[in-house]
């Protein structure tokens, strides 16, 4: 069995990252690859979040102070990273010349954090939408820098469940494409990324479903514990509508208004939408958070501001505690409809046949949910979001006939996703066997 490290993992306090990680580990296991370690950053944020991911034989490495580019100390870390590249080049050169020596005999040349890669057969990027300029140029360079080092060591790199692009600068696009071309396989999760890389001349690309589709919901007993902890109750006659907010999505609103004004605009839209929903006597609302941490990123902060408008209403609930992705998915599985500003709650919904209204701030929503699941007509761009437009989508999706049609459609799409993953597993197995054929490793 091959051994892998998954790198560039941010924090499991972001439940989308947690879902990607768990799905990737599952896919790798199916391809006879054992994930032995996860390389993490932002150690302080991990302490509580990682307790939810308890897998035997899996360790965590914190490399914040090692030889990668650091977003927060970019200029300070640049010289250190350049020196690390030099040391890896020297190691690679001497390792090639010293054919009679063992591969561990020259470890003193390598930076210490890179010793973890010596016995590793595969380095896997954590996936998602980090290979893009959407989150800034420095952020992209930091992610790429951590993959260039094992590539230079001769380790195969795997991208598993990526949305690639857009790129604002030619230099970042070239750096990304240079790395992607030299990777073992680039599994993209949306057709737009596939077409873009195809136009760029890449041949090592394959389409796959987002790995989070593989993560199951929590058991019924765990689901009941969540309801008890949150003091939520509902009956079989109730129509549950979930709303997943994002504490940072208002930053993507265009215009010259201040951040606080943009935030207030978004709050008003959702407050008015909830009021309209409550005019239906059989509807109950659950505000769901998917990212936890400091209040500037914690979705619960925005949720609490909205639920404050309905403090005396017993039909509006908010999930106040931190839950695993599987637990949140079990709650989403009880909904009639989900409105979400984050993508992985949408995946949790559609994978269970639940209709959704995605509020999109990047191309991943259009690729994975819009085109991938055939729900393009229900995606609303954050800059086109109004109470009227959101209300139209909600009314359409709460129609019983439309719900039945969409559930059948999502069932077919989910079967297609399973086939894509199955094909991806087989292709990855063949590529790894081919890569290591000369070494005799199986």
Coordinates of C-alpha atoms in Angstrom, one line a residue:
X1 CA 0.0 0.0 0.0
X2 CA 1.3 3.5 -0.9
X3 CA 1.6 6.2 1.8
X4 CA 0.5 9.8 1.4
X5 CA 0.6 13.1 3.1
X6 CA -2.2 15.6 2.6
X7 CA -0.8 19.1 2.7
X8 CA -2.1 22.7 2.6
X9 CA -4.9 21.8 5.1
X10 CA -6.2 25.0 6.6
X11 CA -8.4 24.2 9.6
X12 CA -11.2 21.8 10.4
X13 CA -13.0 24.7 12.1
X14 CA -14.0 25.3 8.5
X15 CA -16.4 22.3 7.9
X16 CA -15.9 22.5 4.2
X17 CA -12.2 21.8 4.7
X18 CA -13.1 19.0 7.0
X19 CA -15.4 17.5 4.5
X20 CA -12.8 17.7 1.7
X21 CA -10.2 16.1 4.0
X22 CA -12.4 13.2 5.0
X23 CA -13.5 12.6 1.4
X24 CA -10.0 12.7 0.1
X25 CA -8.9 10.1 2.7
X26 CA -11.7 7.9 1.6
X27 CA -10.8 8.2 -2.1
X28 CA -7.2 7.5 -1.4
X29 CA -8.1 4.4 0.7
X30 CA -10.1 3.1 -2.2
X31 CA -7.0 3.5 -4.4
X32 CA -4.9 1.6 -1.9
X33 CA -3.2 4.7 -0.6
X34 CA -2.9 5.1 3.2
X35 CA -3.0 8.7 4.4
X36 CA -0.4 8.8 7.2
X37 CA -0.3 12.5 7.9
X38 CA -2.0 15.8 7.4
X39 CA 0.2 19.0 7.2
X40 CA -1.6 21.8 8.9
X41 CA -1.2 25.5 9.4
X42 CA -2.8 28.0 12.0
X43 CA -2.1 25.6 14.8
X44 CA -4.1 27.5 17.4
X45 CA -7.2 27.2 15.4
X46 CA -6.7 23.5 15.0
X47 CA -6.7 22.5 18.7
X48 CA -10.4 22.1 19.1
X49 CA -11.4 21.5 15.5
X50 CA -9.2 18.5 14.9
X51 CA -10.7 16.6 17.8
X52 CA -13.6 15.9 15.5
X53 CA -11.4 14.0 13.0
X54 CA -10.2 11.0 15.0
X55 CA -8.8 8.4 12.5
X56 CA -6.5 5.7 13.6
X57 CA -2.9 6.0 12.3
X58 CA -3.4 9.6 11.2
X59 CA -1.0 12.2 12.6
X60 CA -0.9 16.0 12.2
X61 CA 2.1 18.1 11.4
X62 CA 2.2 21.8 12.2
X63 CA 4.6 23.5 9.8
X64 CA 3.7 27.2 10.4
X65 CA 7.3 28.0 11.3
X66 CA 8.9 25.8 8.7
X67 CA 10.2 26.5 5.2
X68 CA 7.0 27.5 3.3
X69 CA 6.1 31.0 2.4
X70 CA 4.1 32.6 5.2
X71 CA 1.2 34.8 4.1
X72 CA 1.6 37.0 7.3
X73 CA 5.4 37.3 7.1
X74 CA 5.9 37.0 3.4
X75 CA 9.1 39.2 3.0
X76 CA 10.6 37.6 6.1
X77 CA 10.0 34.1 4.9
X78 CA 11.0 34.6 1.3
X79 CA 14.8 34.2 2.0
X80 CA 14.1 31.2 4.1
X81 CA 12.1 29.5 1.4
X82 CA 14.8 30.3 -1.2
X83 CA 17.4 28.7 1.0
X84 CA 15.1 25.7 1.4
X85 CA 14.8 25.3 -2.4
X86 CA 18.6 25.5 -2.6
X87 CA 19.0 22.8 0.0
X88 CA 16.5 20.5 -1.7
X89 CA 18.3 21.0 -5.0
X90 CA 21.6 20.0 -3.4
X91 CA 20.0 17.0 -1.7
X92 CA 18.5 15.9 -5.1
X93 CA 21.8 16.2 -6.8
X94 CA 23.8 14.3 -4.2
X95 CA 21.0 11.7 -3.8
X96 CA 21.3 11.1 -7.5
X97 CA 25.1 10.8 -7.4
X98 CA 25.3 8.6 -4.3
X99 CA 23.6 5.6 -5.8
X100 CA 25.0 3.2 -3.3
X101 CA 23.8 5.3 -0.4
X102 CA 20.4 4.9 1.2
X103 CA 17.9 7.7 0.7
X104 CA 18.0 8.5 4.4
X105 CA 21.8 8.9 4.5
X106 CA 21.7 12.5 3.3
X107 CA 18.9 13.8 5.5
X108 CA 21.1 16.4 7.1
X109 CA 21.0 18.4 3.8
X110 CA 17.2 18.7 3.8
X111 CA 15.3 21.2 6.0
X112 CA 13.9 19.1 8.9
X113 CA 10.2 19.5 8.1
X114 CA 10.9 17.9 4.7
X115 CA 12.1 14.7 6.3
X116 CA 8.5 13.7 6.6
X117 CA 8.4 13.4 2.8
X118 CA 11.3 10.9 2.5
X119 CA 9.2 7.7 2.9
X120 CA 6.1 9.2 1.4
X121 CA 4.9 7.9 -2.0
X122 CA 2.3 10.7 -2.8
X123 CA 1.8 14.3 -1.8
X124 CA -1.8 15.4 -2.0
X125 CA -3.1 19.0 -2.1
X126 CA -6.0 19.5 0.3
X127 CA -8.3 20.5 -2.6
X128 CA -11.0 23.2 -2.9
X129 CA -10.6 26.5 -4.6
X130 CA -7.1 27.6 -3.5
X131 CA -5.5 27.5 -6.9
X132 CA -7.0 30.9 -7.8
X133 CA -6.4 34.6 -7.3
X134 CA -9.9 35.0 -5.7
X135 CA -8.3 35.1 -2.3
X136 CA -5.3 37.2 -3.2
X137 CA -2.0 36.7 -4.9
X138 CA 0.0 36.1 -1.7
X139 CA -2.4 33.5 -0.6
X140 CA -2.0 31.6 -3.9
X141 CA 1.8 31.8 -3.8
X142 CA 1.8 30.4 -0.2
X143 CA -0.2 27.4 -1.3
X144 CA 2.0 26.8 -4.4
X145 CA 5.2 27.2 -2.5
X146 CA 4.4 24.3 -0.2
X147 CA 4.0 21.9 -3.2
X148 CA 7.1 23.0 -5.1
X149 CA 9.4 21.5 -2.4
X150 CA 8.2 17.9 -2.6
X151 CA 8.0 18.2 -6.4
X152 CA 11.6 19.1 -6.4
X153 CA 12.3 16.1 -4.2
X154 CA 10.9 13.9 -6.9
X155 CA 7.6 13.1 -5.2
X156 CA 4.4 12.8 -7.3
X157 CA 1.9 15.5 -6.6
X158 CA -1.8 14.9 -6.7
X159 CA -4.6 17.5 -6.9
X160 CA -7.8 15.9 -5.8
X161 CA -11.0 17.9 -6.1
X162 CA -9.9 21.3 -7.4
X163 CA -11.5 24.4 -8.8
X164 CA -8.7 26.1 -10.8
X165 CA -8.7 29.8 -11.7
X166 CA -9.4 32.5 -12.4
X167 CA -5.9 34.2 -12.2
X168 CA -5.5 37.9 -12.1
X169 CA -1.8 38.0 -12.9
X170 CA 0.0 36.1 -15.7
X171 CA 2.9 35.3 -13.4
X172 CA 0.7 33.4 -10.9
X173 CA -1.1 31.6 -13.7
X174 CA 2.3 30.5 -15.1
X175 CA 3.5 29.3 -11.7
X176 CA 0.3 27.4 -11.1
X177 CA 0.3 25.8 -14.5
X178 CA 4.0 24.9 -14.2
X179 CA 3.2 22.9 -11.1
X180 CA -0.1 21.4 -12.4
X181 CA 1.6 20.2 -15.6
X182 CA 4.2 18.3 -13.6
X183 CA 1.8 16.7 -11.2
X184 CA 0.8 13.1 -11.3
X185 CA -2.9 13.8 -11.9
X186 CA -5.1 16.9 -11.5
X187 CA -8.6 15.9 -10.6
X188 CA -10.9 18.9 -11.0
X189 CA -14.4 19.0 -9.6
X190 CA -16.1 21.3 -12.3
X191 CA -16.3 21.4 -16.0
X192 CA -15.1 25.0 -16.3
X193 CA -11.8 24.2 -14.6
X194 CA -11.5 21.1 -16.9
X195 CA -12.0 23.3 -20.0
X196 CA -9.6 25.9 -18.8
X197 CA -6.8 23.4 -18.2
X198 CA -7.6 21.7 -21.5
X199 CA -7.2 25.0 -23.3
X200 CA -3.8 25.5 -21.5
X201 CA -2.6 22.2 -23.0
X202 CA -2.7 20.0 -19.9
X203 CA -3.1 16.3 -20.5
X204 CA -3.0 14.9 -16.9
X205 CA -6.5 16.2 -16.0
X206 CA -9.6 14.2 -15.1
X207 CA -13.1 15.3 -13.9
X208 CA -14.2 14.0 -10.5
X209 CA -17.0 14.8 -8.0
X210 CA -16.0 16.9 -5.0
X211 CA -14.7 14.4 -2.4
X212 CA -17.2 15.8 0.1
X213 CA -19.9 13.9 -1.7
X214 CA -18.5 10.7 -0.1
X215 CA -18.8 11.9 3.5
X216 CA -21.9 10.3 5.1
X217 CA -24.3 12.1 7.5
X218 CA -24.1 11.3 11.2
X219 CA -26.1 8.5 12.7
X220 CA -29.7 9.0 14.0
X221 CA -28.5 8.8 17.6
X222 CA -25.9 11.5 16.9
X223 CA -28.5 13.6 15.1
X224 CA -30.8 13.4 18.1
X225 CA -27.9 14.5 20.4
X226 CA -27.5 17.6 18.2
X227 CA -31.2 18.5 18.5
X228 CA -31.0 18.0 22.3
X229 CA -27.9 20.1 22.6
X230 CA -29.4 22.9 20.4
X231 CA -32.9 22.6 22.0
X232 CA -34.6 22.3 18.6
X233 CA -37.9 20.5 18.1
X234 CA -40.0 19.9 15.0
X235 CA -42.7 17.6 13.8
X236 CA -43.3 15.6 10.6
X237 CA -45.7 18.2 9.4
X238 CA -43.2 21.1 9.7
X239 CA -41.3 22.3 6.6
X240 CA -37.8 23.0 7.7
X241 CA -35.9 25.6 5.7
X242 CA -32.1 26.0 6.4
X243 CA -30.1 29.1 5.9
X244 CA -26.3 28.9 5.9
X245 CA -24.7 32.4 6.2
X246 CA -21.1 33.4 5.6
X247 CA -19.4 36.0 7.9
X248 CA -17.3 37.1 5.0
X249 CA -19.6 36.9 1.9
X250 CA -20.5 40.6 2.1
X251 CA -16.9 41.4 1.3
X252 CA -17.7 40.2 -2.3
X253 CA -20.4 42.8 -2.7
X254 CA -19.4 45.4 -5.3
X255 CA -19.7 49.1 -4.9
X256 CA -18.2 51.9 -2.9
X257 CA -20.2 51.3 0.3
X258 CA -18.3 50.5 3.5
X259 CA -17.9 47.0 4.8
X260 CA -20.4 47.7 7.6
X261 CA -23.0 49.0 5.1
X262 CA -22.6 46.0 2.9
X263 CA -23.0 43.7 5.9
X264 CA -26.2 45.6 7.0
X265 CA -27.6 45.3 3.4
X266 CA -27.1 41.5 3.6
X267 CA -28.7 41.3 7.0
X268 CA -31.8 43.2 5.8
X269 CA -32.2 40.9 2.9
X270 CA -32.2 37.7 5.0
X271 CA -34.4 39.2 7.8
X272 CA -37.0 40.2 5.2
X273 CA -36.8 36.8 3.6
X274 CA -37.3 35.0 6.9
X275 CA -40.3 37.2 7.7
X276 CA -41.8 36.2 4.3
X277 CA -41.1 32.5 5.0
X278 CA -42.8 32.7 8.5
X279 CA -46.0 33.8 6.8
X280 CA -46.3 30.1 5.9
X281 CA -47.6 28.5 9.1
X282 CA -45.9 25.2 8.5
X283 CA -42.4 26.6 8.0
X284 CA -39.6 26.6 10.6
X285 CA -36.2 28.2 10.0
X286 CA -32.8 26.9 11.1
X287 CA -29.7 29.2 10.8
X288 CA -26.7 26.9 10.2
X289 CA -23.1 27.8 10.7
X290 CA -20.3 26.1 8.8
X291 CA -17.1 28.0 9.7
X292 CA -16.1 28.6 13.3
X293 CA -13.3 30.6 15.0
X294 CA -12.7 34.3 15.7
X295 CA -15.8 36.5 15.2
X296 CA -14.5 38.0 12.0
X297 CA -14.8 34.6 10.3
X298 CA -17.3 32.7 12.5
X299 CA -20.7 32.3 10.8
X300 CA -22.5 32.3 14.1
X301 CA -21.8 36.0 14.6
X302 CA -23.8 36.9 11.6
X303 CA -26.5 34.3 12.4
X304 CA -26.9 35.8 15.9
X305 CA -27.4 39.3 14.5
X306 CA -30.2 38.0 12.3
X307 CA -31.9 35.8 14.8
X308 CA -32.0 38.7 17.2
X309 CA -34.8 40.1 15.1
X310 CA -36.8 37.0 15.9
X311 CA -36.0 36.6 19.6
X312 CA -39.6 35.9 20.6
X313 CA -40.4 33.6 17.7
X314 CA -40.3 29.9 18.5
X315 CA -40.1 28.9 14.8
X316 CA -36.6 30.4 14.2
X317 CA -33.6 28.4 15.5
X318 CA -29.9 28.8 15.3
X319 CA -27.2 26.2 15.7
X320 CA -25.1 27.7 18.5
X321 CA -22.5 25.0 19.0
X322 CA -19.6 23.6 17.0
X323 CA -20.5 20.4 15.1
X324 CA -18.7 18.1 12.7
X325 CA -19.5 18.2 9.0
X326 CA -21.3 14.8 9.4
X327 CA -23.5 16.2 12.2
X328 CA -24.4 19.3 10.2
X329 CA -25.2 17.1 7.2
X330 CA -27.6 15.1 9.3
X331 CA -29.5 18.3 10.2
X332 CA -29.5 19.4 6.5
X333 CA -30.9 16.0 5.6
X334 CA -34.2 16.9 7.5
X335 CA -34.7 20.1 5.4
X336 CA -37.2 20.8 2.7
X337 CA -34.9 23.5 1.3
X338 CA -31.5 24.9 1.9
X339 CA -30.3 28.5 1.1
X340 CA -26.5 28.7 1.4
X341 CA -23.8 31.3 1.1
X342 CA -21.2 28.4 1.4
X343 CA -20.7 25.6 -1.0
X344 CA -20.1 22.5 1.1
X345 CA -23.5 22.7 2.9
X346 CA -24.9 22.8 -0.6
X347 CA -23.1 19.5 -1.3
X348 CA -24.4 18.1 2.0
X349 CA -27.9 19.0 0.8
X350 CA -27.9 17.9 -2.9
X351 CA -26.1 14.6 -2.0
X352 CA -29.3 13.8 0.0
X353 CA -31.7 15.0 -2.6
X354 CA -32.5 18.3 -0.9
X355 CA -33.2 21.3 -3.3
X356 CA -31.0 24.3 -2.8
X357 CA -30.6 28.0 -3.5
X358 CA -26.9 28.8 -3.8
X359 CA -25.8 32.4 -3.1
X360 CA -22.6 32.5 -5.2
X361 CA -19.5 34.6 -4.6
X362 CA -17.1 32.6 -6.9
X363 CA -17.2 30.3 -9.9
X364 CA -17.1 27.1 -7.9
X365 CA -20.9 27.5 -7.1
X366 CA -21.7 27.7 -10.8
X367 CA -19.4 24.8 -11.7
X368 CA -20.0 22.3 -8.9
X369 CA -23.7 23.0 -8.1
X370 CA -25.0 24.9 -11.1
X371 CA -23.6 22.8 -14.0
X372 CA -22.5 19.8 -12.0
X373 CA -25.9 19.1 -10.4
X374 CA -28.0 20.8 -13.0
X375 CA -29.2 23.6 -10.7
X376 CA -28.0 26.6 -12.7
X377 CA -31.4 28.3 -12.7
X378 CA -31.4 28.5 -8.9
X379 CA -27.9 30.0 -8.4
X380 CA -28.0 33.7 -7.4
X381 CA -24.9 35.9 -7.7
X382 CA -24.2 37.7 -4.5
X383 CA -24.3 41.0 -6.4
X384 CA -27.7 40.3 -7.8
X385 CA -29.3 39.1 -4.5
X386 CA -32.6 40.8 -3.7
X387 CA -35.5 39.8 -1.4
X388 CA -37.7 39.5 -4.5
X389 CA -35.3 37.2 -6.5
X390 CA -34.6 35.0 -3.4
X391 CA -38.4 34.8 -2.7
X392 CA -39.1 33.6 -6.3
X393 CA -36.6 30.8 -6.0
X394 CA -37.9 29.8 -2.6
X395 CA -41.5 29.7 -3.7
X396 CA -40.7 27.6 -6.7
X397 CA -38.6 25.1 -4.7
X398 CA -41.2 24.7 -1.9
X399 CA -43.7 23.5 -4.5
X400 CA -44.3 19.8 -4.0
X401 CA -44.3 18.9 -7.7
X402 CA -41.0 20.8 -8.3
X403 CA -39.5 19.2 -5.2
X404 CA -40.4 15.7 -6.5
X405 CA -38.9 16.5 -9.9
X406 CA -35.7 17.8 -8.4
X407 CA -35.2 15.0 -6.0
X408 CA -35.3 12.5 -8.9
X409 CA -32.9 14.7 -10.9
X410 CA -30.5 14.9 -7.9
X411 CA -30.6 11.2 -7.5
X412 CA -29.5 10.7 -11.1
X413 CA -26.7 13.2 -10.6
X414 CA -25.5 11.6 -7.4
X415 CA -25.3 8.2 -9.2
X416 CA -23.2 10.0 -11.9
X417 CA -20.9 11.4 -9.2
X418 CA -20.3 7.9 -7.8
X419 CA -19.3 6.7 -11.2
X420 CA -16.9 9.6 -11.6
X421 CA -15.3 8.8 -8.3
X422 CA -15.1 5.1 -9.2
X423 CA -13.4 6.0 -12.5
X424 CA -11.1 8.4 -10.7
X425 CA -10.0 5.8 -8.2
X426 CA -9.1 3.3 -10.9
X427 CA -7.2 5.9 -12.9
X428 CA -5.2 7.0 -9.9
X429 CA -4.3 3.4 -9.1
X430 CA -3.0 2.9 -12.6
X431 CA -1.0 6.1 -12.6
X432 CA 0.6 5.3 -9.2
X433 CA 1.5 1.8 -10.3
X434 CA 3.0 3.2 -13.5
X435 CA 5.0 5.8 -11.7
X436 CA 6.5 3.3 -9.3
X437 CA 6.8 0.4 -11.7
X438 CA 10.5 0.8 -12.1
X439 CA 11.1 0.8 -8.3
X440 CA 9.2 -2.5 -7.9
X441 CA 6.9 -1.0 -5.2
X442 CA 3.3 -2.3 -5.1

